[in-house]
XYZ file of C-alpha atoms in Angstrom:
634
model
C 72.702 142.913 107.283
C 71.836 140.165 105.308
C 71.199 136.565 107.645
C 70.457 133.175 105.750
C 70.521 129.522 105.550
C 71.724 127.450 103.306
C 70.106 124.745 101.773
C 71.162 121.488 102.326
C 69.581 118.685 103.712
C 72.259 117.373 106.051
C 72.596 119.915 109.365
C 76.117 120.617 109.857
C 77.801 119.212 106.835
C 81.520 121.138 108.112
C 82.129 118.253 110.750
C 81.592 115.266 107.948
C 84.113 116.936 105.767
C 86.545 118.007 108.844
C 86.145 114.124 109.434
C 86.644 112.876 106.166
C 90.263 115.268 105.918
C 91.420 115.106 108.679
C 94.668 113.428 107.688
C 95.183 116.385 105.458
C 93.857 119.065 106.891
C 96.691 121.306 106.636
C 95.866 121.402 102.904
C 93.756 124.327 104.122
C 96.282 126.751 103.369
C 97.291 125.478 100.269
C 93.747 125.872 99.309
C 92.899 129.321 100.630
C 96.217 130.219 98.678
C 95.514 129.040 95.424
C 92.145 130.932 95.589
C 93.771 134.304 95.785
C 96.235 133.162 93.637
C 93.609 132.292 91.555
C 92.160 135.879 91.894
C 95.235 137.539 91.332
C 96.187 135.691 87.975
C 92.605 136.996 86.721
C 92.627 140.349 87.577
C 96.370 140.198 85.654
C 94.151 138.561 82.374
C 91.939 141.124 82.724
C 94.715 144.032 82.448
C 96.673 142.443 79.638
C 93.463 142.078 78.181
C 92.728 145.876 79.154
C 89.157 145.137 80.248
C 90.804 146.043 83.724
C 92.568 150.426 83.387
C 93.697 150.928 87.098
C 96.701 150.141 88.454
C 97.355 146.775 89.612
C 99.910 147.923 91.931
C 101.428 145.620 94.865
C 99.487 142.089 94.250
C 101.606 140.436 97.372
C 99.551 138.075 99.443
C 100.020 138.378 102.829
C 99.458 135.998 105.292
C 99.707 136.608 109.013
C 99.119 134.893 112.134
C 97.380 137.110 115.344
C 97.929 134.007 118.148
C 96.416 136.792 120.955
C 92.931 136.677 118.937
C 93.242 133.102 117.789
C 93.413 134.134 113.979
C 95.274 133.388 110.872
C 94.835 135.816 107.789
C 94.978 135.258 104.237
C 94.730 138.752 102.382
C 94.834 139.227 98.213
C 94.932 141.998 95.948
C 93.065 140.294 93.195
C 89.531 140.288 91.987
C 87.212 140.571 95.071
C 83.897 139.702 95.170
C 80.528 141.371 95.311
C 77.260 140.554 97.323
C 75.893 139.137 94.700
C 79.289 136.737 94.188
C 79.760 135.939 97.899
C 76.055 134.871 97.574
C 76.635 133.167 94.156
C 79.807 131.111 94.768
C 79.944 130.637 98.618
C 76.431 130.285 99.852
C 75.093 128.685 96.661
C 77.818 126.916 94.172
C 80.244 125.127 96.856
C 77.592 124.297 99.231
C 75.481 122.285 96.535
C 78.918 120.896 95.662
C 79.328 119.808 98.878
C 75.598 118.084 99.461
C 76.916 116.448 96.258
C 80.249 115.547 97.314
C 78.435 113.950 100.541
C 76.264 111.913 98.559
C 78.432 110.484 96.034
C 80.747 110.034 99.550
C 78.404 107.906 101.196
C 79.455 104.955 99.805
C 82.903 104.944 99.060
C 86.156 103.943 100.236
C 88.544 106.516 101.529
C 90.740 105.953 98.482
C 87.753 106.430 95.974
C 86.382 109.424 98.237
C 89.698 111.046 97.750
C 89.623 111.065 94.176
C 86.784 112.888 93.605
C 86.972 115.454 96.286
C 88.612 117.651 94.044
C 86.014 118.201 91.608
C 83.711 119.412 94.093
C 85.054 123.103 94.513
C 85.200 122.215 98.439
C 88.918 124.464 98.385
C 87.409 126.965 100.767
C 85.656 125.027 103.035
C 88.600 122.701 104.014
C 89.131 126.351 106.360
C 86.461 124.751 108.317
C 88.667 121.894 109.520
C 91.303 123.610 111.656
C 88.314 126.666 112.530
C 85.102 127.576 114.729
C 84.528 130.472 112.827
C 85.645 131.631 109.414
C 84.969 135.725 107.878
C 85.687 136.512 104.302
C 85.768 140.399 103.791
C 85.975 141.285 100.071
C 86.112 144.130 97.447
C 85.346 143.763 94.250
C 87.411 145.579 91.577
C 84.268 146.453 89.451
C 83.131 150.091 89.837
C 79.934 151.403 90.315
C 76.185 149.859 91.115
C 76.599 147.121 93.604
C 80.109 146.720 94.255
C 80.439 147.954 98.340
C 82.371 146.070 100.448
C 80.788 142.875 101.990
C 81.509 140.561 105.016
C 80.563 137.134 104.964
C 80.654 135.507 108.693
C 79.797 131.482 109.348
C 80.462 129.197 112.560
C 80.546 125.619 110.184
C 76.692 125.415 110.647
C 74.613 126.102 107.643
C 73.565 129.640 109.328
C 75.335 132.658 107.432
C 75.380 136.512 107.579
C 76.563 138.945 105.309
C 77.008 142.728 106.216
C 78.338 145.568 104.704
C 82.602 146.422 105.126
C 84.806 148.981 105.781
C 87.500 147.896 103.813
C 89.219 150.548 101.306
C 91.318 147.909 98.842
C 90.021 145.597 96.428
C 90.826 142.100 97.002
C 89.998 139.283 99.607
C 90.750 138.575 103.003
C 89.895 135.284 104.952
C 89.899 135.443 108.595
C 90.309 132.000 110.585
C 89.204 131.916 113.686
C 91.587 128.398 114.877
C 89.563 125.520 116.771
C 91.428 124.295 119.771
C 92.344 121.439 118.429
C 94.390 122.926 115.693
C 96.428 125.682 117.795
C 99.540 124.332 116.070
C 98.270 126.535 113.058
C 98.931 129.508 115.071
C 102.322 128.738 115.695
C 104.849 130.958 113.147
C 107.268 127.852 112.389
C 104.459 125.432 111.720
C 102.537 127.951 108.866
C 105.781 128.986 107.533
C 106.666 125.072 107.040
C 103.119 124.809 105.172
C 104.320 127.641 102.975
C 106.949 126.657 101.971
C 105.911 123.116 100.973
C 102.600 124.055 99.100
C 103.366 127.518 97.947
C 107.115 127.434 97.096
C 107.018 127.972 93.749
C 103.579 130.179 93.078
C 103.638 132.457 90.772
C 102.538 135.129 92.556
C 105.168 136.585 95.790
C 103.732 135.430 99.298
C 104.696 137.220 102.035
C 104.503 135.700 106.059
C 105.937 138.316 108.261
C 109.399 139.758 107.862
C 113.001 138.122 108.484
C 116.518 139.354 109.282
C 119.272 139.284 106.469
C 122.519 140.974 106.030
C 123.095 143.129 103.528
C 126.472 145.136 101.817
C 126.768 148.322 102.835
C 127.985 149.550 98.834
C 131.394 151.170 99.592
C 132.471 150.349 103.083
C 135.134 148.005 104.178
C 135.743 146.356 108.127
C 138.756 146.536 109.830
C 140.156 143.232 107.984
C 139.507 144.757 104.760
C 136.129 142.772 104.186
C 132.902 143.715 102.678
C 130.633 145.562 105.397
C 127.257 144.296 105.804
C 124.454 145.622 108.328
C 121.614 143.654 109.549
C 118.106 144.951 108.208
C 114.673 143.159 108.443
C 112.596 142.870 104.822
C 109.567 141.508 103.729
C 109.462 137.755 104.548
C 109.027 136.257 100.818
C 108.626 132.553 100.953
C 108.102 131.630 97.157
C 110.425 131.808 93.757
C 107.862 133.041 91.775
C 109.755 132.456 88.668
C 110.762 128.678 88.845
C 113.331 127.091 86.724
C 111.212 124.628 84.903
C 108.946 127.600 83.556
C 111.705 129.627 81.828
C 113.453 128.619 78.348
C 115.853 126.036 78.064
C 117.684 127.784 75.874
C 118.340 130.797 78.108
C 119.776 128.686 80.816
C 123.031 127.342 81.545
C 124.303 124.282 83.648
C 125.317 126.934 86.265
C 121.651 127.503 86.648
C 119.994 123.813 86.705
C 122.713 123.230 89.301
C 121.599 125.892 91.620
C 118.216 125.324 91.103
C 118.704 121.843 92.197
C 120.348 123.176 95.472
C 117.278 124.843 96.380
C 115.216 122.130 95.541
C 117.327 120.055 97.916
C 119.267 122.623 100.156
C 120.876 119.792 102.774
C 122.434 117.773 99.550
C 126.078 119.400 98.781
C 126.672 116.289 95.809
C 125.851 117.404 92.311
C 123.757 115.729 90.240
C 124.977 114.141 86.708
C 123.161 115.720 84.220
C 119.150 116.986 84.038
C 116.410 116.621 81.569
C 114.426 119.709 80.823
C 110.620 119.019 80.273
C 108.283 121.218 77.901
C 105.704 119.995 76.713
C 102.151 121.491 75.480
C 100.250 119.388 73.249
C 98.373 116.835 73.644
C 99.041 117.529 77.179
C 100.752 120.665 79.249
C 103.999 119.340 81.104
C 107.120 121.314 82.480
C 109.552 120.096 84.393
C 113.380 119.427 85.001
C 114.353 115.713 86.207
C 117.863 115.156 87.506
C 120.059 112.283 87.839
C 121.465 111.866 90.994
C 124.688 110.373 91.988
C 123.584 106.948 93.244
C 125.627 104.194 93.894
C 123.920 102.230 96.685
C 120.383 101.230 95.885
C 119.286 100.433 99.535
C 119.683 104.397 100.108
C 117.486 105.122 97.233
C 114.283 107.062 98.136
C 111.517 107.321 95.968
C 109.813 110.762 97.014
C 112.710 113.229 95.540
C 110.118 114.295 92.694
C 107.987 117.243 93.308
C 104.657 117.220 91.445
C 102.694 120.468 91.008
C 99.146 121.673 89.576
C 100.107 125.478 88.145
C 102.955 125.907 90.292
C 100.739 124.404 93.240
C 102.555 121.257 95.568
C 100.433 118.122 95.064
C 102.509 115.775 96.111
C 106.531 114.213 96.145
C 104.858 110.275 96.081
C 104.733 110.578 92.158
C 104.358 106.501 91.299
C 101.518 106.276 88.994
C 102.777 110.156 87.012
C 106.069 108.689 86.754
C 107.340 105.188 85.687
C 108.298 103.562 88.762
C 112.161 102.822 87.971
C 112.009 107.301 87.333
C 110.885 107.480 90.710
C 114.260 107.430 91.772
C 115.176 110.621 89.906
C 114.919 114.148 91.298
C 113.206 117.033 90.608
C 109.751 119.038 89.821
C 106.928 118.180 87.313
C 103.773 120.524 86.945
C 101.145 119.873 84.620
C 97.558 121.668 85.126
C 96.232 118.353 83.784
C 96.670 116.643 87.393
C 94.197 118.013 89.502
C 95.089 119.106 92.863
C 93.318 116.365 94.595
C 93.498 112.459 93.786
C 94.347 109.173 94.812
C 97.180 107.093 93.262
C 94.276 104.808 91.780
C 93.052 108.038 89.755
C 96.617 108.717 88.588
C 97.171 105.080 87.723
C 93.847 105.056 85.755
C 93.718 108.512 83.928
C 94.262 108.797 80.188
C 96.553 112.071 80.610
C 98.500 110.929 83.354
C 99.465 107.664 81.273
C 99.986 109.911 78.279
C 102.788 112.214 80.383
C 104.404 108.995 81.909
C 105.031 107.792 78.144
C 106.361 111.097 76.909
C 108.695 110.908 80.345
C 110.339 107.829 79.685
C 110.991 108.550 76.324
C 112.562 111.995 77.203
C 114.679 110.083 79.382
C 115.740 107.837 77.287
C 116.335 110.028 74.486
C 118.484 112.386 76.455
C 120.552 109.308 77.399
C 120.661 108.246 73.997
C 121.825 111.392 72.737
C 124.825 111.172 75.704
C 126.179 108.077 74.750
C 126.407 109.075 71.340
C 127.392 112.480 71.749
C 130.526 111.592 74.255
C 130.666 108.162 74.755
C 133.552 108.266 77.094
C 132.070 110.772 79.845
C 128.937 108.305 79.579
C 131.397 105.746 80.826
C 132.443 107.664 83.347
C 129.308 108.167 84.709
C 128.206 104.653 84.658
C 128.203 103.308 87.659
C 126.491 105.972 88.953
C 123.296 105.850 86.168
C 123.549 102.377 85.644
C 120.651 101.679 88.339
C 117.984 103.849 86.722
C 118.815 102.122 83.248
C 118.809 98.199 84.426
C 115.923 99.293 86.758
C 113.784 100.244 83.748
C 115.057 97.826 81.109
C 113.987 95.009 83.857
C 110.091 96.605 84.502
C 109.579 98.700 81.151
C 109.541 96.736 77.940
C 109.307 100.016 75.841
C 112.425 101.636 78.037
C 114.390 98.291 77.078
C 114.134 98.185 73.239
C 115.540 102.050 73.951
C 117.907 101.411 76.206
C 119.547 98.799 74.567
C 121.164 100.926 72.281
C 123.359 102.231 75.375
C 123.175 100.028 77.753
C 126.584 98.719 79.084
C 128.830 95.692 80.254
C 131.791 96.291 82.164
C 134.473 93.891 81.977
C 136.981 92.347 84.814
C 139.958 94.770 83.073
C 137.445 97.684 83.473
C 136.422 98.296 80.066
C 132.963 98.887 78.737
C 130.644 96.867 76.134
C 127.231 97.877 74.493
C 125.253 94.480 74.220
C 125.961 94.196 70.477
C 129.962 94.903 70.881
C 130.144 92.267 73.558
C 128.641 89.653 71.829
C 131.101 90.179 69.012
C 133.630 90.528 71.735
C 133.424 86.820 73.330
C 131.454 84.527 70.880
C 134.952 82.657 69.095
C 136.041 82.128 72.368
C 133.062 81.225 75.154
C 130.917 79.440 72.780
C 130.366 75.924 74.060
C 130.006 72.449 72.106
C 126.410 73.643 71.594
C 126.603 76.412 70.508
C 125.523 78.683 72.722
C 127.477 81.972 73.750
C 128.536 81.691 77.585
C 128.937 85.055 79.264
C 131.007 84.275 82.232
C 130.750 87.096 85.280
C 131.440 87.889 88.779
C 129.401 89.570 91.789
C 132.852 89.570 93.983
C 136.016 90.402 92.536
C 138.061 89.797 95.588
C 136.244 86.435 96.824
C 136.024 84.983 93.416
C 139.237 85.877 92.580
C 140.942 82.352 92.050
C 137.878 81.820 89.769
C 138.347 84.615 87.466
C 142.000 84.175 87.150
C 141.006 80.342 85.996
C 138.866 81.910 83.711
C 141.234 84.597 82.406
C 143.974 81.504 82.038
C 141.931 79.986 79.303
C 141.694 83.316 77.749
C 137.748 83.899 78.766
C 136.433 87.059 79.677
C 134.495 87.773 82.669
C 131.795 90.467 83.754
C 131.459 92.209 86.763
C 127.666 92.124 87.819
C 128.036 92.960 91.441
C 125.450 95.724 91.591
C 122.230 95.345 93.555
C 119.784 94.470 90.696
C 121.913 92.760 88.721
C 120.420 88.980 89.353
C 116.877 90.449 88.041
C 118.815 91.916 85.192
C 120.431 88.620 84.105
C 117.755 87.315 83.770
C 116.118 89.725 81.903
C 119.086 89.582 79.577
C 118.678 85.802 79.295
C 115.153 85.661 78.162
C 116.122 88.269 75.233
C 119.646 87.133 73.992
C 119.216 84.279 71.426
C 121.377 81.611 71.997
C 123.195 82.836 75.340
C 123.442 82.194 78.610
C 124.767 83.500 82.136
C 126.702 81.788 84.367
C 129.067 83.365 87.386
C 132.576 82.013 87.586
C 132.466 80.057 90.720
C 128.992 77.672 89.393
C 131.121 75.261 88.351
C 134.969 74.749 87.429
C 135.711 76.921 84.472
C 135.830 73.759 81.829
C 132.024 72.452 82.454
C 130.770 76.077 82.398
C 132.272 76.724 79.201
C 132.015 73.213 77.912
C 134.315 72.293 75.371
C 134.310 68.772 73.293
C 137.940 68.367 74.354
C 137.474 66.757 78.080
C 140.615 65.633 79.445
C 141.323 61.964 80.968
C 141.566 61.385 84.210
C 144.536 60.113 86.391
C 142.098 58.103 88.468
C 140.027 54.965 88.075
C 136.376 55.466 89.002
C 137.062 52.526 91.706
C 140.012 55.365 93.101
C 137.583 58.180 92.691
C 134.812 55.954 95.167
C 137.190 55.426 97.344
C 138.445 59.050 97.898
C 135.002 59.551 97.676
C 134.046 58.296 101.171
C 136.948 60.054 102.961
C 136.065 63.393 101.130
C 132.543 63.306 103.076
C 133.499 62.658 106.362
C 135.270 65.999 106.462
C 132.219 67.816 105.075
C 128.576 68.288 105.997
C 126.429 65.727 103.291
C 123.579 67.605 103.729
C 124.789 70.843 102.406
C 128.153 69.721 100.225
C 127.660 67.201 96.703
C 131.228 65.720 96.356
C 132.004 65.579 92.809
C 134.964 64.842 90.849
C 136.426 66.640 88.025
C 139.644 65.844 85.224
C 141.071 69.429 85.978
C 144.539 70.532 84.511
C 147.357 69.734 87.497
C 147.959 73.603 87.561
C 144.367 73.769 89.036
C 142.969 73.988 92.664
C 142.866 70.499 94.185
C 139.751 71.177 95.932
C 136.782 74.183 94.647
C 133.834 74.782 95.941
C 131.072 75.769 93.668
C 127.287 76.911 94.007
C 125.034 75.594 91.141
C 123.849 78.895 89.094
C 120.251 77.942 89.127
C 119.508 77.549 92.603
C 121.765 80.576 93.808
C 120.472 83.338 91.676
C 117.122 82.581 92.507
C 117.386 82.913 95.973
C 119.943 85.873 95.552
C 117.028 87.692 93.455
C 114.345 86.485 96.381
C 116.152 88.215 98.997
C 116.179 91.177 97.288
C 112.869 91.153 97.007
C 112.388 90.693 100.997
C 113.162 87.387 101.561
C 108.743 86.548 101.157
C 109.367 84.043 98.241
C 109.637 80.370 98.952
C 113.047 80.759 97.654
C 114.541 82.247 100.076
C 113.645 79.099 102.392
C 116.053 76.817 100.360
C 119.148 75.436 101.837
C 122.355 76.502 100.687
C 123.508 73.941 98.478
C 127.318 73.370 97.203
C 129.386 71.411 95.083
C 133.097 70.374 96.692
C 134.597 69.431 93.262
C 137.988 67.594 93.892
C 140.696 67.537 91.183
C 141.337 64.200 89.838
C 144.295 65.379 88.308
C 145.924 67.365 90.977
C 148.820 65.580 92.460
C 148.146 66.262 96.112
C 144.914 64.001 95.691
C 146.809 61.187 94.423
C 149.290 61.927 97.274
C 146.115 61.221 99.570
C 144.929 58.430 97.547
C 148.510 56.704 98.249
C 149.022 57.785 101.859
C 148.885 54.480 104.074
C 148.194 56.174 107.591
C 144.355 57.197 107.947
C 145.214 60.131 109.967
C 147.627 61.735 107.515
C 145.343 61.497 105.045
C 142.110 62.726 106.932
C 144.340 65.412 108.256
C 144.800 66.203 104.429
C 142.047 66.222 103.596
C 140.293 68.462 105.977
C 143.259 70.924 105.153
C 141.926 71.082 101.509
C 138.400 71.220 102.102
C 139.373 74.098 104.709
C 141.449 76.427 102.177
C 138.432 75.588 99.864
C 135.679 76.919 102.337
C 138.270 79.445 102.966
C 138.602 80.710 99.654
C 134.935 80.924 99.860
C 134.533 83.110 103.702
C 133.199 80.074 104.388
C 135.500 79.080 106.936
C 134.396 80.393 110.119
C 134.276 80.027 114.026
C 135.500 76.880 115.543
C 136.283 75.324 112.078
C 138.593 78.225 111.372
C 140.201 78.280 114.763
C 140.593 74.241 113.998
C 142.279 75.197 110.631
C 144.629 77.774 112.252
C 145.937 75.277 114.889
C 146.415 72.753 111.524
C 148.216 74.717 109.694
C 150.639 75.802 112.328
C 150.950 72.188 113.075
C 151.184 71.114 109.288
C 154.755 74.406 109.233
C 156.011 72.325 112.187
């Protein structure tokens, strides 16, 4: 038996770094994991490269939980290790890595202490977190001289032994001994959920017990003529060792990506639209397959559908810094060996490889679009409205994204039919270009409450654009700052003649003198704070009384709610315009009417199917407005 100490300075140096993880200290079995998969994938190298003649045999790794003896196990089949390792890369290489790690520790943040953790080959000693006492017996593959089997015991104190093993088979096992205040890791359901979010997907099968499952019996029917099946208990494996994203893309079908994408996500039953297969390796290694989703409503989107992996290791599903923030809201798996296991978003953000695979993502994405629109234009239009968010999410935050996207990117029109940017221009500019010269693209956010707008609109032979999704305010906007010469404005801002202002203005049928008069009666039936009375030389066929909401001030406090309501914005009063018809005969009915009642009563009646028009007629005012109009039928 072999005792010894290590040598480091600081006394018990487990209990800093059980502090330090403790938020994420079940990452101990992902660690312990990787290790003999680690081991495993060598002792493979070593046979291909026939440096290694035996037979590999069964490399399973098992992993087993004894909750009478307080232990969890974590047995390989892969390289082992000799005295002389165990001495060499436990007592010696990841305990100076750790008196490093503590010193460069000292004086960082969290955030910064997280990012270098990783690089400190502190993997096995996260065991120490959720354990009292931790035994590693290993074999070593080698053959002859000093390759017996060893035991290496420690309690998390520098203190050590090593003794000589029984054990027959090469390979590694790590005993746990579980601390009382991590008995959850002795509970079946709780290490199986570890599994099977770390270790999914390694290339190497896991096993953790053994599970029921039905199975044919080949040749035998039941009494209703259907297949018979017996129950039998197998080998618990909890990992596809053969993932989707690390075979061809040639050899696959859609049949495939689609049931990959079920296991991904086994409790969604919608398919997605299409996927993107990633495979990339040079100047950087990258696989993957991203998938559009169906998504309609942007409030449900959630931003932690993409898996990232290390060499078929889980890292993380909070991807912003790998991925460009408007792909966050794809799904799907990404695994690149150049994103170590272990780092803070700030290290993502700031790392020359990880910027390197975000660029090659977006334009992957937006070539694969590309190539859709172009390929079959009219199933792109069909699925439209359901990738339309990803594509105005990125041509609003991604400049490079836009000058791509903008070759299919698309406008849908009030009759339902679909525009690229260049087609629409062409499409409206003889007949919405205003005395100035400027291009006026006319478009609604509510087809059904603006619908006496549009159809004013349509009259004149305009066409209008339905904008109604979520992001839409930001993306007007974004339009407006890139289209020469162009400008935005939804079909209720004003009446239809001074949005699209032609030179041709019509007279009016009253005298400005009429106009103040009316004037004064108009805003006693309306509250001055919140309603400009304003009067317009409308054709007689038009609404005698409109209310309108000046672009300007509406979209900017449409696009500050969206953004949480937190910009001064959102704190501005609703402010309207009650534009009255000059030209309308029922206001110079009202003009002429002698009795003040009859022509307040008339008045309010306007104003009310105006507001109503609007749902803005609510409560007591629309109760009022009820008992009027019944009154009026009298």
């Amino acid at each position: 038996m072999q005792k010894g100490k290590i040598d480091v300075k600081t006394e018990n140096i487990f209990p800093i770094i059980k502090k330090f993880l403790y938020s994420d200290h079940e990452i101990f079995l992902r660690e312990l994991i990787s290790n003999a998969v680690d081991a495993t994938q060598k002792l493979r190298t070593l046979t291909s490269l026939d440096k290694f003649k035996d037979e590999l045999g069964d490399l399973t790794i098992h992993v087993s939980v004894d909750k009478e003896n307080g232990t969890l196990h974590v047995t390989d089949r892969g390289l082992g290790m000799t005295t002389e390792e165990v001495d060499k890369y436990i007592n010696q290489i990841a305990f100076s890595s750790a008196e490093e790690f503590l010193k460069k520790f000292k004086d960082k943040s969290e955030d910064e202490a997280k990012s270098i953790i990783g690089h400190f080959g502190l993997g096995f000693y996260s065991s120490f977190m959720v354990s009292d006492k931790v035994e590693v017996i290993t074999k070593t593959y080698k053959k002859g001289g000093p390759t017996k089997p060893v035991k290496w015991e420690c309690d998390g104190s520098p203190e050590y032994t090593i003794t000589e093993s029984d054990k027959s088979d090469r390979g590694t096992e790590i005993i746990l001994h579980i601390a009382d205040d991590s008995k959850e890791f002795l509970e079946e359901y709780r290490i199986l959920e570890l599994l099977k979010k770390y270790c999914k997907f390694l290339p190497v099968p896991i096993q953790f017990g053994t599970e029921k499952v039905y199975e044919k019996v080949e040749g035998e029917k039941d009494e209703e003529g259907n297949d018979k099946t017996v129950e039998v208990e197998k080998p618990r494996i909890v990992n596809n060792v053969d993932p989707l994203w690390k075979q061809t893309p040639s050899a696959l079908k859609d049949e495939d990506y689609k049931s990959f994408y079920h296991e991904l996500y086994p409790m969604t039953f919608e398919e997605p639209l299409f996927n993107i297969h990633l495979n990339v390796d040079y100047p950087f290694t990258l696989t993957g397959i991203l998938y559009f989703p169906k998504v309609k409503n942007y409030m449900e989107v959630r931003k932690d559908k993409i898996q990232l992996y290390s060499n078929q290791v889980f890292v993380t599903d909070s991807v912003e810094g790998v991925v460009p923030d408007f792909l966050t809201l794809l799904h799907g798996v990404l695994d690149s060996p150049d994103i170590p296991l272990n780092v803070s978003r700030s290290y993502l953000q700031n790392d020359a490889s990880v910027k390197k695979i975000s660029n090659h993502i977006t334009k992957k994405v937006s070539d694969k679009l590309e190539d859709l629109f172009k390929n079959n234009r009219e199933e792109f239009e069909k699925k439209w409205e359901d990738i339309k968010i990803f594509i105005v999410y990125g041509m609003i935050s991604d400049e490079k994204f836009y000058e791509r996207a903008k070759k299919f990117a698309l406008l849908k029109s009030i009759d339902g039919k679909y525009f690229t940017f260049e087609e629409y221009e062409k499409h409206v500019k003889d007949t919405q270009t205003d005395k100035d010269k400027k291009v006026i693209y006319l478009y609604t956010t509510n087809q059904e409450e603006q619908h006496s707008y549009i159809q004013s609109a349509k009259e004149r032979g305009y066409d209008v654009l339905v904008m109604e999704g979520p992001l839409d305010n930001h993306f007007i906007n974004a339009l407006e700052q890139r289209f020469e010469n162009t400008s935005f404005a939804r079909v209720d801002a004003d009446i239809i003649d001074k949005l699209i202002n032609k030179e041709d203005e019509q007279p009016s049928k009253l005298s400005d003198e009429e106009k103040d008069k009316l004037k004064k009666v108009f805003e006693e039936s309306v509250d001055k704070e919140k309603f400009t009375i304003a009067f317009e030389n409308l054709s007689e066929t038009d609404m005698p009384v409109l209310i309108t909401q000046p672009e300007f001030s509406r979209r900017m406090k449409d696009m500050s709610q969206l953004g949480g309501g937190g910009s001064y914005m959102s704190y501005i009063p609703e402010i309207y315009n009650l534009v009255v018809n000059a030209n309308h005969p029922l206001v110079g009915d009202i003009l002429n009417e002698k009795e003040p009642e009859k022509q307040t009563r008339s008045i309010s009646q306007l104003v009310d199917l105006a507001l109503l028009s609007q749902n803005m007629l609510t409560g007591e005012k629309l109760t009022d407005f009820i008992k009027r109009s019944v009154d009026i039928i009298k």
